[in-house]
Short mmCIF file of C-alpha atoms and ligand atoms in Angstrom, two decimals:
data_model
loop_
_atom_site.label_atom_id
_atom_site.label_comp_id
_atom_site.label_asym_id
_atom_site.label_seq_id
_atom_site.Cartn_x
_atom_site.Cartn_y
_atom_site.Cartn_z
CA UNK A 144 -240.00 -12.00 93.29
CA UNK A 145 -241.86 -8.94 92.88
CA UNK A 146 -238.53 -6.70 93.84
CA UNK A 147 -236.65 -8.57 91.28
CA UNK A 148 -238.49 -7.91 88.57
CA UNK A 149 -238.91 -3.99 89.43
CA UNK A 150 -235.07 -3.87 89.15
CA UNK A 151 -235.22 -6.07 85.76
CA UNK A 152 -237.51 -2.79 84.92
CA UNK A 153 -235.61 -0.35 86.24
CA UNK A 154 -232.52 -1.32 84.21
CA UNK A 155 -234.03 -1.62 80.96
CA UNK A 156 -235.86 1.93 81.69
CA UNK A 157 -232.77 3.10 82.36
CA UNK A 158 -230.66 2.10 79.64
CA UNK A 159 -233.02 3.10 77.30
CA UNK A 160 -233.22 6.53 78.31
CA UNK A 161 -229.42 6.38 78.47
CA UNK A 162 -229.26 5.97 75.26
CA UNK A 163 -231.13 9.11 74.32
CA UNK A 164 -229.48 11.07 75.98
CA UNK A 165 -226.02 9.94 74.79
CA UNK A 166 -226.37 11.54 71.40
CA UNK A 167 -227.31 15.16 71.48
CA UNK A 168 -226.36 16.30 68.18
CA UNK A 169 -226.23 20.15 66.63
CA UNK A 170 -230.01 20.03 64.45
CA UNK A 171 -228.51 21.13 60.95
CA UNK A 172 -230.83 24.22 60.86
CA UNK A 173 -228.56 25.62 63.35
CA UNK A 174 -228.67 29.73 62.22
CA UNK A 175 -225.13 30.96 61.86
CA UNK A 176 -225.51 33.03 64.65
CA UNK A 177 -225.72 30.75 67.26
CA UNK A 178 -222.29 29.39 66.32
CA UNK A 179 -221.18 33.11 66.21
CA UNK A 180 -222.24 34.23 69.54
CA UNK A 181 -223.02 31.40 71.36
CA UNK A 182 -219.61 29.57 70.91
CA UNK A 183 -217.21 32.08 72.06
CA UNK A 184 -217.15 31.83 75.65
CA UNK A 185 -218.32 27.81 75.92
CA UNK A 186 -219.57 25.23 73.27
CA UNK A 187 -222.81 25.53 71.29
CA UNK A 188 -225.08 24.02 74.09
CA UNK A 189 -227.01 21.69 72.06
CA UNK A 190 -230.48 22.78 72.17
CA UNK A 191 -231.90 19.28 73.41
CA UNK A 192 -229.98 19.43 76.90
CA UNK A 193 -232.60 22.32 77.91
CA UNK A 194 -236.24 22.88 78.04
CA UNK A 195 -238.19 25.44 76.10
CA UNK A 196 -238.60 27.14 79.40
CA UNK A 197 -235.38 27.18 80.19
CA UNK A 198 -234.66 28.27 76.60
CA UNK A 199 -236.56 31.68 77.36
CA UNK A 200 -235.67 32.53 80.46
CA UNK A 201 -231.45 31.88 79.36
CA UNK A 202 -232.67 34.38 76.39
CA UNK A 203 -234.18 36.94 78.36
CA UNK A 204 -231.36 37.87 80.59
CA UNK A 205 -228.50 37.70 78.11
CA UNK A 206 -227.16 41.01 79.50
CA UNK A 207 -226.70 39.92 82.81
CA UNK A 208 -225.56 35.99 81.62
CA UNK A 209 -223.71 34.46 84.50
CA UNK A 210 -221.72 37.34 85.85
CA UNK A 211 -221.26 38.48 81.68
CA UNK A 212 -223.13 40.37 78.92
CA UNK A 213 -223.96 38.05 76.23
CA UNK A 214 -226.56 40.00 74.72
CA UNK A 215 -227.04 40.25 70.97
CA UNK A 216 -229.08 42.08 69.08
CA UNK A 217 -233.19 41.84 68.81
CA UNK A 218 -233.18 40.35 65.41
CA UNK A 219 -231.03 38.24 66.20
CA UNK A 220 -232.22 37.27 69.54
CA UNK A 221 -235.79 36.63 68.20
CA UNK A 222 -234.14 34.15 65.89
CA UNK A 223 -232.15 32.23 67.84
CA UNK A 224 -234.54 31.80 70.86
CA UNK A 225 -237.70 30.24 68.39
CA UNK A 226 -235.04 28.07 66.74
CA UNK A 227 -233.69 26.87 70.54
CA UNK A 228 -237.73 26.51 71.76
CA UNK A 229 -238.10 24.34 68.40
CA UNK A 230 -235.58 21.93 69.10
CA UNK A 231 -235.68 22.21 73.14
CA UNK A 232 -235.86 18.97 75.13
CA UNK A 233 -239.17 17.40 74.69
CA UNK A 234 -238.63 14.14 76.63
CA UNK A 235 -240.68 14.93 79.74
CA UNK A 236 -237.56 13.50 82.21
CA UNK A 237 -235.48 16.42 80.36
CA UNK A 238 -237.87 19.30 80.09
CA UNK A 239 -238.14 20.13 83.42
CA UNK A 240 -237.24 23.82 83.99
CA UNK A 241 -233.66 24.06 84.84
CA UNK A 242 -232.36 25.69 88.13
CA UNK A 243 -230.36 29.14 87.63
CA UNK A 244 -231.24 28.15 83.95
CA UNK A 245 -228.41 25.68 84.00
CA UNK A 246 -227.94 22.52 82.30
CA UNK A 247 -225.71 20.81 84.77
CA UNK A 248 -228.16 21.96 87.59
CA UNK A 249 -230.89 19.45 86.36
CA UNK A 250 -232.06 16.70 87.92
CA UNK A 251 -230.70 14.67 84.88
CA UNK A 252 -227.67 15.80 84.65
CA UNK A 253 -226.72 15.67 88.34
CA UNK A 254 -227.52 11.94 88.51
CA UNK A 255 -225.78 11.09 85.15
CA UNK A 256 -222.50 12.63 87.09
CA UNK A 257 -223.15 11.20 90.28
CA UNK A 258 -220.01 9.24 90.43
CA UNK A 259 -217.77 12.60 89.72
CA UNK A 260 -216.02 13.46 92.40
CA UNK A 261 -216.19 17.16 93.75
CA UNK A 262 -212.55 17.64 93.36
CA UNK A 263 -212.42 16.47 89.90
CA UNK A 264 -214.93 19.29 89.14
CA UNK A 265 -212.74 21.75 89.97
CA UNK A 266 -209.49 20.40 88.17
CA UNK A 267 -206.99 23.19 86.07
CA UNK A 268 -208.33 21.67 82.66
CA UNK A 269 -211.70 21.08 83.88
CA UNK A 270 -212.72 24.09 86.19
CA UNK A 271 -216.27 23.76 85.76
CA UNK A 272 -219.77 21.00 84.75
CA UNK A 273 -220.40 23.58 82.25
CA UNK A 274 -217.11 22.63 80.58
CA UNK A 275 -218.35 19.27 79.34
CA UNK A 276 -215.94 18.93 76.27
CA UNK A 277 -213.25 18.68 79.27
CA UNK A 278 -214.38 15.16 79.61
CA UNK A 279 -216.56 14.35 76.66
CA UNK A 280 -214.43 14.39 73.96
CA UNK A 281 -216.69 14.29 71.25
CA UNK A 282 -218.88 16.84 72.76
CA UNK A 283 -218.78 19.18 69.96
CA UNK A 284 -220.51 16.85 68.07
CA UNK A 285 -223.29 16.34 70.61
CA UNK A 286 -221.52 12.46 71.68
CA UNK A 287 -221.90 12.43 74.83
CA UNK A 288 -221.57 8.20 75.47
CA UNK A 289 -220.07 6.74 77.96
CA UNK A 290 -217.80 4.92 75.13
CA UNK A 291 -216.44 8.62 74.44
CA UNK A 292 -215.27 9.53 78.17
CA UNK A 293 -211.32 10.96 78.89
CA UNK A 294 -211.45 12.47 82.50
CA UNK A 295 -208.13 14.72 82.82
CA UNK A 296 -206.12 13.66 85.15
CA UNK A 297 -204.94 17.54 86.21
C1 HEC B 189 -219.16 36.60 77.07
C2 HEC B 189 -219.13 35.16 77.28
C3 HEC B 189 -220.39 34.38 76.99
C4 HEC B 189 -221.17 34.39 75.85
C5 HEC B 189 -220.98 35.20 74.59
C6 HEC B 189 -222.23 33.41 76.09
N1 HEC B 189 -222.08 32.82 77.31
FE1 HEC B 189 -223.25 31.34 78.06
N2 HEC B 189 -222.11 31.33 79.75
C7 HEC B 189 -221.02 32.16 80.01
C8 HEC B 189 -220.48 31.85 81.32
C9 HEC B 189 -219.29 32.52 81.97
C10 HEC B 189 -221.25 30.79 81.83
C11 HEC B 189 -221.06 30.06 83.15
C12 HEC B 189 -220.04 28.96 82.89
C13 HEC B 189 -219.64 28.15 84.10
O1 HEC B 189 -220.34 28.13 85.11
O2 HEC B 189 -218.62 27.47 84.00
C14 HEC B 189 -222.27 30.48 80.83
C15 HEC B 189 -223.21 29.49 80.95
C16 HEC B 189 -224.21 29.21 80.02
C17 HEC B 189 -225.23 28.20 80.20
C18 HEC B 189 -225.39 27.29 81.42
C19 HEC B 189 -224.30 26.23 81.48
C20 HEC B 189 -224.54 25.28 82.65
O3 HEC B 189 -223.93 25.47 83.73
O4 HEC B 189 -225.34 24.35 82.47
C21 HEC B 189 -226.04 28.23 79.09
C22 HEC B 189 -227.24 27.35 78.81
C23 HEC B 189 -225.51 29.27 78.22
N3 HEC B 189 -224.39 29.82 78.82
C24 HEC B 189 -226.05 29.62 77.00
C25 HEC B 189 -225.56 30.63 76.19
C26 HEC B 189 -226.20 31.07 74.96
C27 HEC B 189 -227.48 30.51 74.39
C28 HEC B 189 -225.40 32.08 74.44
C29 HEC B 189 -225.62 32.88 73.19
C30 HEC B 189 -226.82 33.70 73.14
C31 HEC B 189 -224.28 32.26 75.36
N4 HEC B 189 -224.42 31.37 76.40
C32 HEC B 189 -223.25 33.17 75.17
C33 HEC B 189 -220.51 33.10 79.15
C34 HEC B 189 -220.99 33.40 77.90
C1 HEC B 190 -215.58 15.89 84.80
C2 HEC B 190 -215.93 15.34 83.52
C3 HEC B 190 -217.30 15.67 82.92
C4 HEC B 190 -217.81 16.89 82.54
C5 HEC B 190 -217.14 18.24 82.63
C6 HEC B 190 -219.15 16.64 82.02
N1 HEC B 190 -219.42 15.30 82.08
FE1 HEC B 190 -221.09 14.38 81.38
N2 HEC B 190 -220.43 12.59 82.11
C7 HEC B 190 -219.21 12.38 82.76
C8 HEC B 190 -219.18 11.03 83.30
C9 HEC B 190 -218.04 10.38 84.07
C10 HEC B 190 -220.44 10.45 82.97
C11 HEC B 190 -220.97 9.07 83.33
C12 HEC B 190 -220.69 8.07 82.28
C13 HEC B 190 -221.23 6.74 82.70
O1 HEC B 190 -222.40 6.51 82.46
O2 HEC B 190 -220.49 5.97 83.28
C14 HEC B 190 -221.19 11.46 82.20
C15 HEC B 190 -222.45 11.23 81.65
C16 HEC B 190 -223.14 12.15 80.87
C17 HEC B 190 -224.35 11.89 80.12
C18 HEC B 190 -225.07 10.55 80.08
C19 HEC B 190 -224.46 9.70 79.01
C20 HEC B 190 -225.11 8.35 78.91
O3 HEC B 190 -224.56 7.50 78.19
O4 HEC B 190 -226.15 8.14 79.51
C21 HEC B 190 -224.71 13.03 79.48
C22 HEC B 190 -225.91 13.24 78.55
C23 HEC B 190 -223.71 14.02 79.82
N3 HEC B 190 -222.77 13.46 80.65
C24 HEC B 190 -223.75 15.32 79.37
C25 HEC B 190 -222.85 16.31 79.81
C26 HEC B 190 -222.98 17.72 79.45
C27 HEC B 190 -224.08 18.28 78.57
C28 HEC B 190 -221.95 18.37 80.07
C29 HEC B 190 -221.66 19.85 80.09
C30 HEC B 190 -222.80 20.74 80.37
C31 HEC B 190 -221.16 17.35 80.79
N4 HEC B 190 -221.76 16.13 80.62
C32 HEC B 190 -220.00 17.61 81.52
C33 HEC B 190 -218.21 13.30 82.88
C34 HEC B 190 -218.31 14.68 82.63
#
């Protein structure tokens, strides 16, 4: 009896933080820059799929960002980082701080893509987690829904 109704829980826990996490959209205060020299090399991470933590740390070692130099200058650093903190994940199951201050190295995110297969990671039009408009097709618009799923096939 007891069991049962744990899973009854469990689900509707579930479901319900599904939903927040389906729809991830751009805040409109977005400063220009962060289009500008965030968007060049991946999407515009919305600022909600990291914590604040996380935030500062990715900010702090633009120079040396995942084998690149992102940096930008201080003005411009300064501005983007207190706008990211503002709108970083505040939902305590997403604000933990991430590993290698990646998104798809959170607890979240790794069980939300449990069921992808290592090989489709590494797929030509895929080649990375990182790459999430790959398979979310409306990921530019922060839609990230089950509903709005198109794994490549190659
Ligand atoms: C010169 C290219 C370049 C620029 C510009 C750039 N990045 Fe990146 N970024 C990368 C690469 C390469 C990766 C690793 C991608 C991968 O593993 O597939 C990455 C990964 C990331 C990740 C982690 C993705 C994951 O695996 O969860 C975050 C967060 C991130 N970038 C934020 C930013 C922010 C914020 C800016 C702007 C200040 C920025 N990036 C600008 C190249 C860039
Ligand atoms: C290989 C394709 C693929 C890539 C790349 C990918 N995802 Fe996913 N994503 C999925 C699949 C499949 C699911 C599970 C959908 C389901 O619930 O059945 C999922 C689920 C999710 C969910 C949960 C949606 C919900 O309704 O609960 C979020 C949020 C999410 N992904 C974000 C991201 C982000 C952010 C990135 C990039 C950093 C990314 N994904 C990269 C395939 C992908």
């Amino acid at each position: 009896m007891m069991k049962k109704y744990n899973f009854v829980l469990l689900t509707c826990l579930l479901s319900i933080s599904g939903a927040f996490a389906a729809k991830m959209p751009m805040p409109a205060d977005a400063p220009a820059s962060y289009e500008a020299e965030c968007a060049s090399c991946h999407m515009a991470y919305p600022p909600g799929l990291l914590s604040e933590k996380s935030w500062q740390n990715v900010m702090s070692g633009l120079d040396k960002h995942f084998g690149t130099d992102a940096s930008v200058d201080a003005k411009t650093r300064t501005e983007m980082t207190s706008w990211l903190v503002k709108n970083a994940a505040t939902r305590q199951k997403y604000s933990e701080t991430a590993p290698e201050n990646r998104i798809t190295k959170t607890s979240w995110f790794i069980r939300k893509h449990d069921e992808v297969k290592a090989d489709v990671w590494k797929r030509a039009s895929i080649k990375s987690p990182a790459n999430c408009g790959a398979c979310h097709i409306d990921a530019a618009k922060g839609v990230f829904s089950e509903s709005n799923i198109k794994i490549p096939s190659k």
